[in-house]
Short mmCIF file of C-alpha atoms in Angstrom, two decimals:
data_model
loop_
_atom_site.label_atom_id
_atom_site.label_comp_id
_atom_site.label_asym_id
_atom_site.label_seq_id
_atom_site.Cartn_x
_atom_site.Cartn_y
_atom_site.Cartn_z
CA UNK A 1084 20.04 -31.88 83.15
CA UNK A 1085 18.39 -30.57 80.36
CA UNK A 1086 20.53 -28.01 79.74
CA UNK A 1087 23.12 -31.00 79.51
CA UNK A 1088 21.36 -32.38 76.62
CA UNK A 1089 20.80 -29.32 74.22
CA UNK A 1090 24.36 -28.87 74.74
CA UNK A 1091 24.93 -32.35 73.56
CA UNK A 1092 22.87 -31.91 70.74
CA UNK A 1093 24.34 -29.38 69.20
CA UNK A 1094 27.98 -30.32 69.73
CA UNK A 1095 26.44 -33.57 67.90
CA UNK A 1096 25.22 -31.09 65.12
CA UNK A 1097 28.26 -28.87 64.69
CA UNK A 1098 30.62 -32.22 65.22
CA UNK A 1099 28.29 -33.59 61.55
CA UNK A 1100 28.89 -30.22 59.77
CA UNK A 1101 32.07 -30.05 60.12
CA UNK A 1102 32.59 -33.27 59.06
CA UNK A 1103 30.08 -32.84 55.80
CA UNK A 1104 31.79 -29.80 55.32
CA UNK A 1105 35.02 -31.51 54.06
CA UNK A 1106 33.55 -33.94 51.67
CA UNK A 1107 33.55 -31.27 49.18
CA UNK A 1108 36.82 -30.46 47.01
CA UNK A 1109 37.98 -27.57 45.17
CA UNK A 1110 38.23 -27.77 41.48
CA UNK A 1111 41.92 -26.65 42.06
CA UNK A 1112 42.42 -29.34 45.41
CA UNK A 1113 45.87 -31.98 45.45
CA UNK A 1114 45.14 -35.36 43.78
CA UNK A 1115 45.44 -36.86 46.97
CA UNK A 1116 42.31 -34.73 48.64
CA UNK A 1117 40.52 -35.45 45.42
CA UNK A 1118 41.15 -39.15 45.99
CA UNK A 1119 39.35 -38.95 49.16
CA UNK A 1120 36.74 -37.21 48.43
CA UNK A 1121 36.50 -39.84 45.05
CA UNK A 1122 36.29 -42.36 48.00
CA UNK A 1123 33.54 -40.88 50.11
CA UNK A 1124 35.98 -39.32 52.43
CA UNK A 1125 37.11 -35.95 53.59
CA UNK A 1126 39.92 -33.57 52.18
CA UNK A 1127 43.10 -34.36 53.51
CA UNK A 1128 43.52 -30.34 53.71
CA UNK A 1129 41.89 -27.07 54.75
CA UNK A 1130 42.97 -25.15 51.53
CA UNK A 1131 41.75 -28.10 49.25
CA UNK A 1132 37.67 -27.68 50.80
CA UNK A 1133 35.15 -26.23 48.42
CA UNK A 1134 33.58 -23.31 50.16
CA UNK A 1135 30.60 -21.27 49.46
CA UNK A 1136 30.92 -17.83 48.09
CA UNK A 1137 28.48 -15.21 46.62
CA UNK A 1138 31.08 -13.64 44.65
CA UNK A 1139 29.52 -13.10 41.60
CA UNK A 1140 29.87 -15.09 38.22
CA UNK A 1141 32.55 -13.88 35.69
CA UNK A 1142 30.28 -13.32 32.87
CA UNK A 1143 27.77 -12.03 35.17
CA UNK A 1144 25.80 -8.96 33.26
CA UNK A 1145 26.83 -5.73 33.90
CA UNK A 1146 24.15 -2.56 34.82
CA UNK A 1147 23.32 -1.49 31.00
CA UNK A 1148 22.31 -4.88 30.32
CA UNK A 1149 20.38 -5.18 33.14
CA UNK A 1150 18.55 -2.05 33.02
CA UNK A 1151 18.15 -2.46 29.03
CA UNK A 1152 16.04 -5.96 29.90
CA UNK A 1153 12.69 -6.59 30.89
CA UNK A 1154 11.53 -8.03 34.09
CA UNK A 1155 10.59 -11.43 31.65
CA UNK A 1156 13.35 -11.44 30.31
CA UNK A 1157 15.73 -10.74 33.39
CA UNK A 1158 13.88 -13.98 35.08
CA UNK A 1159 14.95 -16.01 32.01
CA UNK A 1160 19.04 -15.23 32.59
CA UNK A 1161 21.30 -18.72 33.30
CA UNK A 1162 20.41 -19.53 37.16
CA UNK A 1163 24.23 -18.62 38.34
CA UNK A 1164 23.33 -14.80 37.92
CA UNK A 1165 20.45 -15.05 40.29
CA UNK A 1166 22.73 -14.35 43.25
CA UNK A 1167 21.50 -12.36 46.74
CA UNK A 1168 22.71 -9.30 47.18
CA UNK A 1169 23.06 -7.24 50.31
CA UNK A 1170 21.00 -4.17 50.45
CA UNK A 1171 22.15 -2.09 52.79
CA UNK A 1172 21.30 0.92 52.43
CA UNK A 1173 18.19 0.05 51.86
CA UNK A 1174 15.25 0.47 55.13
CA UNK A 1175 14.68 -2.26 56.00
CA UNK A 1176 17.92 -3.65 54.90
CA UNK A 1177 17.45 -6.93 52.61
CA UNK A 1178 18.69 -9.33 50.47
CA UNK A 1179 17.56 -9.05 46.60
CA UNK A 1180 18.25 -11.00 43.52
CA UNK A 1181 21.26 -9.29 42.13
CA UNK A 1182 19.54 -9.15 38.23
CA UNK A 1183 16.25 -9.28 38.98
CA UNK A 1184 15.56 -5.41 39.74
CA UNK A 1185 14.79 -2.15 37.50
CA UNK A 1186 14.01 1.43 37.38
CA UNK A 1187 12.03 1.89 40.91
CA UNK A 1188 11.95 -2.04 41.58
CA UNK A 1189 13.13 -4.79 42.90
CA UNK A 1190 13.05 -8.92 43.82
CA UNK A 1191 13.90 -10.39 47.24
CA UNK A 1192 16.30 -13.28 47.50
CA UNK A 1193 15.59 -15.74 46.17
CA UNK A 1194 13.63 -14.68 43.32
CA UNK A 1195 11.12 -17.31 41.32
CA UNK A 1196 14.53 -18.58 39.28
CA UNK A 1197 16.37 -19.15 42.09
CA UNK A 1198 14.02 -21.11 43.80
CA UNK A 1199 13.26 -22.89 40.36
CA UNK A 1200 16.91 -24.12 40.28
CA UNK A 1201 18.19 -24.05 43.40
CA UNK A 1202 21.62 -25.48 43.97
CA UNK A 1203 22.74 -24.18 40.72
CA UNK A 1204 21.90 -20.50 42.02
CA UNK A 1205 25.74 -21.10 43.50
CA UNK A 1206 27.60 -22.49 39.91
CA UNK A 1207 31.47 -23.09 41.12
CA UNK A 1208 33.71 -20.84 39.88
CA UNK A 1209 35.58 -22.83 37.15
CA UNK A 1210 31.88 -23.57 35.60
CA UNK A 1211 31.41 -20.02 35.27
CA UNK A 1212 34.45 -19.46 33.84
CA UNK A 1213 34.36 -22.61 31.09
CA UNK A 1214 30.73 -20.70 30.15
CA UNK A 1215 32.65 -17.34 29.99
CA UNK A 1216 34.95 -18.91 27.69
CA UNK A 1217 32.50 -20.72 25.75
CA UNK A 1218 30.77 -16.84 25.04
CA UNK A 1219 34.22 -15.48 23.78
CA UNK A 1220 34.69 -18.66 21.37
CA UNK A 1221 30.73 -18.35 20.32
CA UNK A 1222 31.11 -14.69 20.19
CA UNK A 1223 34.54 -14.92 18.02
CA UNK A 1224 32.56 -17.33 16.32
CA UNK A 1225 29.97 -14.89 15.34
CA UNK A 1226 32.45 -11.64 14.54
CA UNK A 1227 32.53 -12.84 10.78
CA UNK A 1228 28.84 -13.05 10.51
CA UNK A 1229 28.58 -9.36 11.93
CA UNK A 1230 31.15 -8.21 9.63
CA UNK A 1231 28.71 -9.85 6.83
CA UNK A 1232 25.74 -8.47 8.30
CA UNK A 1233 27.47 -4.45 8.45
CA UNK A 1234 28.49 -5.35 4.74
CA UNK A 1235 24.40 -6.27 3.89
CA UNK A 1236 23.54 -3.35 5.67
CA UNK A 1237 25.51 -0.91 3.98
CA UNK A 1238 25.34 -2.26 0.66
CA UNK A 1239 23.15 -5.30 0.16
CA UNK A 1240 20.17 -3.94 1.69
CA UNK A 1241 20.06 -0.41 0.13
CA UNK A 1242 20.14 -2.16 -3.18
CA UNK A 1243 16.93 -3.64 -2.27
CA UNK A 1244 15.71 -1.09 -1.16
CA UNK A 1245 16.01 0.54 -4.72
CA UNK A 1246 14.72 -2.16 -6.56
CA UNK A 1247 11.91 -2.67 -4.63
CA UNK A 1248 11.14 1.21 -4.94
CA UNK A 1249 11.75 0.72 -8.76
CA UNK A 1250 9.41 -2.25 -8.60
CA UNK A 1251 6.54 -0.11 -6.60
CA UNK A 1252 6.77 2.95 -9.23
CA UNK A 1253 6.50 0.15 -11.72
CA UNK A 1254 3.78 -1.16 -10.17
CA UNK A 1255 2.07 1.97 -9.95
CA UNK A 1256 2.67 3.14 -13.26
CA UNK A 1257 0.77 -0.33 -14.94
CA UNK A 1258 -2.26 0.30 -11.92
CA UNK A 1259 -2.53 4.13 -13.44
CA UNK A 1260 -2.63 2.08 -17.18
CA UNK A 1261 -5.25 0.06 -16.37
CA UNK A 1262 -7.36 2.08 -14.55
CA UNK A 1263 -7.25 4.22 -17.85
CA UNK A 1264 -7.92 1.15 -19.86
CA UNK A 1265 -10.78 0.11 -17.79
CA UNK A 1266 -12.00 3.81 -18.08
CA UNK A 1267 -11.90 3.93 -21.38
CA UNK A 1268 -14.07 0.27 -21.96
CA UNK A 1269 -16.15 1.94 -19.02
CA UNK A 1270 -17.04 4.82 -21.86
CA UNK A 1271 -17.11 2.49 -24.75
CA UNK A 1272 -19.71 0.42 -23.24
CA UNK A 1273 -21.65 3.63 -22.32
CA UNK A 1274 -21.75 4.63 -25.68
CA UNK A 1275 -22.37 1.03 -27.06
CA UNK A 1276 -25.15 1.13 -25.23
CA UNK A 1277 -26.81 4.13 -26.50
CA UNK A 1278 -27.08 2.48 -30.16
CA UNK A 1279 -27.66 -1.03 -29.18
CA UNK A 1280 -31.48 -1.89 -29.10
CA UNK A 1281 -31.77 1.92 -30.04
CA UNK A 1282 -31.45 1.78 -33.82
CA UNK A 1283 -32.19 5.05 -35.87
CA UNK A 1284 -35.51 5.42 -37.78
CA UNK A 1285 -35.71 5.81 -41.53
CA UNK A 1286 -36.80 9.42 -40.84
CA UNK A 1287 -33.85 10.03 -38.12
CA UNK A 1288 -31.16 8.80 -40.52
CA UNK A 1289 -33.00 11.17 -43.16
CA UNK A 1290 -32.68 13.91 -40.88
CA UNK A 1291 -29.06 13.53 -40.48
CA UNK A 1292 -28.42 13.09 -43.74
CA UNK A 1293 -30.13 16.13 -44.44
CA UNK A 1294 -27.79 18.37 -41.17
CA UNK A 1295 -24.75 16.68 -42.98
CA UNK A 1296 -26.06 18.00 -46.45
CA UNK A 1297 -26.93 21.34 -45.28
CA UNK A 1298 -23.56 21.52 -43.45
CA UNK A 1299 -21.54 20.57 -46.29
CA UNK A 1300 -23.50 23.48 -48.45
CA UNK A 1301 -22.76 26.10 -45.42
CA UNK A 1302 -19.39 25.17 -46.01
CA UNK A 1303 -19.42 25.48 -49.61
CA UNK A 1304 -21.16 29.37 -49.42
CA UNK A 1305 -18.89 30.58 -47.03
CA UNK A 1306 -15.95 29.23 -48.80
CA UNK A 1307 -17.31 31.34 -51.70
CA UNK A 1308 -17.94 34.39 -49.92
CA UNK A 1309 -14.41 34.40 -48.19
CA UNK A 1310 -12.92 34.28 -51.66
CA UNK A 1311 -10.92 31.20 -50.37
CA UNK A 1312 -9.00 28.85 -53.08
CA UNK A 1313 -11.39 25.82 -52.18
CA UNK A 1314 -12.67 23.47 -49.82
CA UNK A 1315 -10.61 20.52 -48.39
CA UNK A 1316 -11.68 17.49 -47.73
CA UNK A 1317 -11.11 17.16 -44.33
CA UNK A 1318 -13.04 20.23 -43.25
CA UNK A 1319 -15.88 18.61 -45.79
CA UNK A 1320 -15.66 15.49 -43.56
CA UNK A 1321 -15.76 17.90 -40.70
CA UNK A 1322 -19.14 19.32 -41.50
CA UNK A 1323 -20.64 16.34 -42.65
CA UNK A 1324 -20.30 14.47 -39.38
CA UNK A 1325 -20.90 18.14 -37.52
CA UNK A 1326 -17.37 18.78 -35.84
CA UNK A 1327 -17.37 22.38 -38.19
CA UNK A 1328 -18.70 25.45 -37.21
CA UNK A 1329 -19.33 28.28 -39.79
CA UNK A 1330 -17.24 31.48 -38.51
CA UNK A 1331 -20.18 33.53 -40.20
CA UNK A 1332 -23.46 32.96 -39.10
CA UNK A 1333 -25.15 30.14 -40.86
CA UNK A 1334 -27.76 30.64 -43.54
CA UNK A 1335 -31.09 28.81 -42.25
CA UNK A 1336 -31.57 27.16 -45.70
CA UNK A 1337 -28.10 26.97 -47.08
CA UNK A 1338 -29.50 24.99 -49.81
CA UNK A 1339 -31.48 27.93 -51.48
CA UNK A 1340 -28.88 30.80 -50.49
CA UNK A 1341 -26.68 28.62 -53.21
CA UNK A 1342 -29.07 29.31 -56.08
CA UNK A 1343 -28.45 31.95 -58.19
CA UNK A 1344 -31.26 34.75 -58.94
CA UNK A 1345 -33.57 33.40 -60.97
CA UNK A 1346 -34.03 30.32 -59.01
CA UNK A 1347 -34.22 31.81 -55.74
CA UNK A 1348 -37.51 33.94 -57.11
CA UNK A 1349 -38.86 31.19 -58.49
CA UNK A 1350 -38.58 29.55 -55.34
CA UNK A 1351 -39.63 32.37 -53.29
CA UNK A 1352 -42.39 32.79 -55.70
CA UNK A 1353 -43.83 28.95 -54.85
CA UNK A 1354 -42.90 29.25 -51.52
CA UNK A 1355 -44.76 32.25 -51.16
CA UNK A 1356 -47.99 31.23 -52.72
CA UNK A 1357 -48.03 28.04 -50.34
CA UNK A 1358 -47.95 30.41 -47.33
CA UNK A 1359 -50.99 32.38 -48.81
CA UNK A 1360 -53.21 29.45 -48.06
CA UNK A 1361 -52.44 30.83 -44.73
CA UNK A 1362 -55.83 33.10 -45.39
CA UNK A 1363 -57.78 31.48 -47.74
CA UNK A 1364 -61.06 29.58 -47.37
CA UNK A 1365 -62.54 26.44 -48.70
CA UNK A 1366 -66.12 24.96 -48.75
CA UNK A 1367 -65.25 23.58 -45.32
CA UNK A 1368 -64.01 26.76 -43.73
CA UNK A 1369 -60.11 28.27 -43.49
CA UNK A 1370 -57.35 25.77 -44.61
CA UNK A 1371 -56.41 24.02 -41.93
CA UNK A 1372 -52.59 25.75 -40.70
CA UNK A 1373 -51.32 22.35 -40.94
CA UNK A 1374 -52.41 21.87 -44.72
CA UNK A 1375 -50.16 24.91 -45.19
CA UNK A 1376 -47.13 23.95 -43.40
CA UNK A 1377 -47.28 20.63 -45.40
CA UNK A 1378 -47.59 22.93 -49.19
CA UNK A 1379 -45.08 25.42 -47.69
CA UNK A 1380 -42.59 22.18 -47.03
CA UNK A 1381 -43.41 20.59 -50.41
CA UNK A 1382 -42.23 23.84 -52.04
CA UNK A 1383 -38.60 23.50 -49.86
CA UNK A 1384 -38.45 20.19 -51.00
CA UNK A 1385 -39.34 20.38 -54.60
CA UNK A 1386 -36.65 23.00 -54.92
CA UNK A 1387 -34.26 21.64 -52.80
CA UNK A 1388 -33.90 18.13 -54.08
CA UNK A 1389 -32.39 17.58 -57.22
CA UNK A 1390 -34.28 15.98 -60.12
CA UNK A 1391 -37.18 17.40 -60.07
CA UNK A 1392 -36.75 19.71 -63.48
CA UNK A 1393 -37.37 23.45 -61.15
CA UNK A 1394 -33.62 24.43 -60.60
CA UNK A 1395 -31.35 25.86 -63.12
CA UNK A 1396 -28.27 24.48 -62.34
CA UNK A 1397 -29.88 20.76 -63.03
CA UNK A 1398 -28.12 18.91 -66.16
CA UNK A 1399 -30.88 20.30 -69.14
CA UNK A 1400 -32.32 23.37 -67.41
CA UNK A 1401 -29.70 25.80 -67.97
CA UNK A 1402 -29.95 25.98 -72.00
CA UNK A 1403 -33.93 26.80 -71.86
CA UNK A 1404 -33.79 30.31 -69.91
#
């Protein structure tokens, strides 16, 4: 008895697929089947039945696409590529997602797409095909633009390249001038700030007065002594502000080796008898060394200045030796 009523059952069961199974038509099917199955009916004929397949799609992607995508990116394809596929050489043998597999991996059917989408896993044929053609009038669509882009690669783009080059050696060249201007203020400041708030002392700016003088009479007595025409003015500007060197060596009072006989012994003569209060003694003891530095200095700068009636070479001297 019971073995009466399971077969009952299924007969039920097979009777109900078999009659779902027509409801379906073929994209291709008569008008007349498609009429039917418009009407909630079955196909009129066997040949006009949509049935399954797991042929793949058309525009499925071949194996160098598939092995040139990531696993990310292979779960993103269109839903009708995520097909099973039989693997049987495999141990145990298995069904796997026909994209969703790589170098040393793979996904068993059905993968996280397929179950995402489900019924459109199994796209009918003719959709696959109007999306196939849809890629060939998109990609014929996009031939002009690659022509374009080959033309902005070969041409267009070096271009660029060179003026942006030319720019950066431009560039470069104005960041070398300014870090030599900013240098250069860097060392004007430094030496701004060695006279500012430092100003020279009556007795400094005598002193320099006095190098430049002695400088410019250097010049003058080796000039003579070379038996050269004459002295320009730029190397007199040149040992005034010290940038001249005397090839011979430089007399230590220039000033006096200038003078001519007689006015070098008369100097000699005063300067010696200032130095001979070197050993003589007043009420108060020895002169102080000091006291004769200050006579010996007098007697430099008695003769050295003019004016003061002892050299020869003074306007009014000459005529009385």
């Amino acid at each position: 008895m019971t073995e009466q009523l399971e077969d009952d059952f299924w007969a039920q069961e097979r009777a109900r697929d078999t009659a779902a199974r027509g409801k379906q038509a073929d994209p291709t099917a008569c008008g007349t089947c498609r009429g039917r199955v418009a009407a909630g009916g079955q196909v009129k004929h066997d040949e006009c039945a949509q049935r399954a397949t797991l042929l793949p799609a058309p525009d499925a992607p071949g194996y160098e696409l598939i092995t040139g995508l990531s696993e990310e990116e292979l779960a993103a394809l269109p839903p009708r590529f995520h097909t099973p596929a039989f693997m049987e050489s495999s141990s145990p043998k298995l069904w796997v997602c026909a994209v969703c597999w790589g170098d040393g991996w793979s996904t068993q059917w059905p993968c996280a797409t397929a179950v995402k989408h489900g019924l459109r896993v199994f796209t009918p044929e003719h959709e696959a095909e109007t999306a196939a053609k849809k890629q060939a009038v998109r990609l014929a669509e996009l031939e002009p633009q690659v022509d374009r882009l080959d033309h902005l690669d070969r041409i267009t783009l070096p271009e660029l390249r060179r003026e942006i080059e030319h720019h950066k050696d431009g560039k470069a060249r104005w960041r070398k001038r300014a870090e030599t201007a900013e240098a250069r203020v860097t060392e004007l400041e430094a030496e701004l700030a060695k006279y500012v708030g430092h100003e020279p002392t009556i007795a400094e700016e005598m002193a320099y007065l006095s190098n430049s003088l002695d400088a410019v009479l250097a010049l003058c007595h080796e000039t003579k002594n070379s038996g050269a025409l004459g002295v320009t003015p730029e190397a007199v500007e040149q040992a005034a502000s010290g940038e001249w060197t005397a090839t011979a060596p430089r007399p230590a009072l220039p000033w006096a080796a200038a003078m001519d006989d007689h006015d070098l012994g008369m100097f000699l003569d005063d300067l010696a008898s200032a130095a001979l209060n070197r050993w003589r003694t007043d009420i108060d003891g020895p002169v102080p060394d000091r006291d004769t530095l200050a006579a010996i200095e007098q007697a430099c700068q008695d003769w050295r200045t003019p004016g003061r009636g002892l050299r020869g070479d003074e306007p009014g001297t000459g005529e009385g030796r």
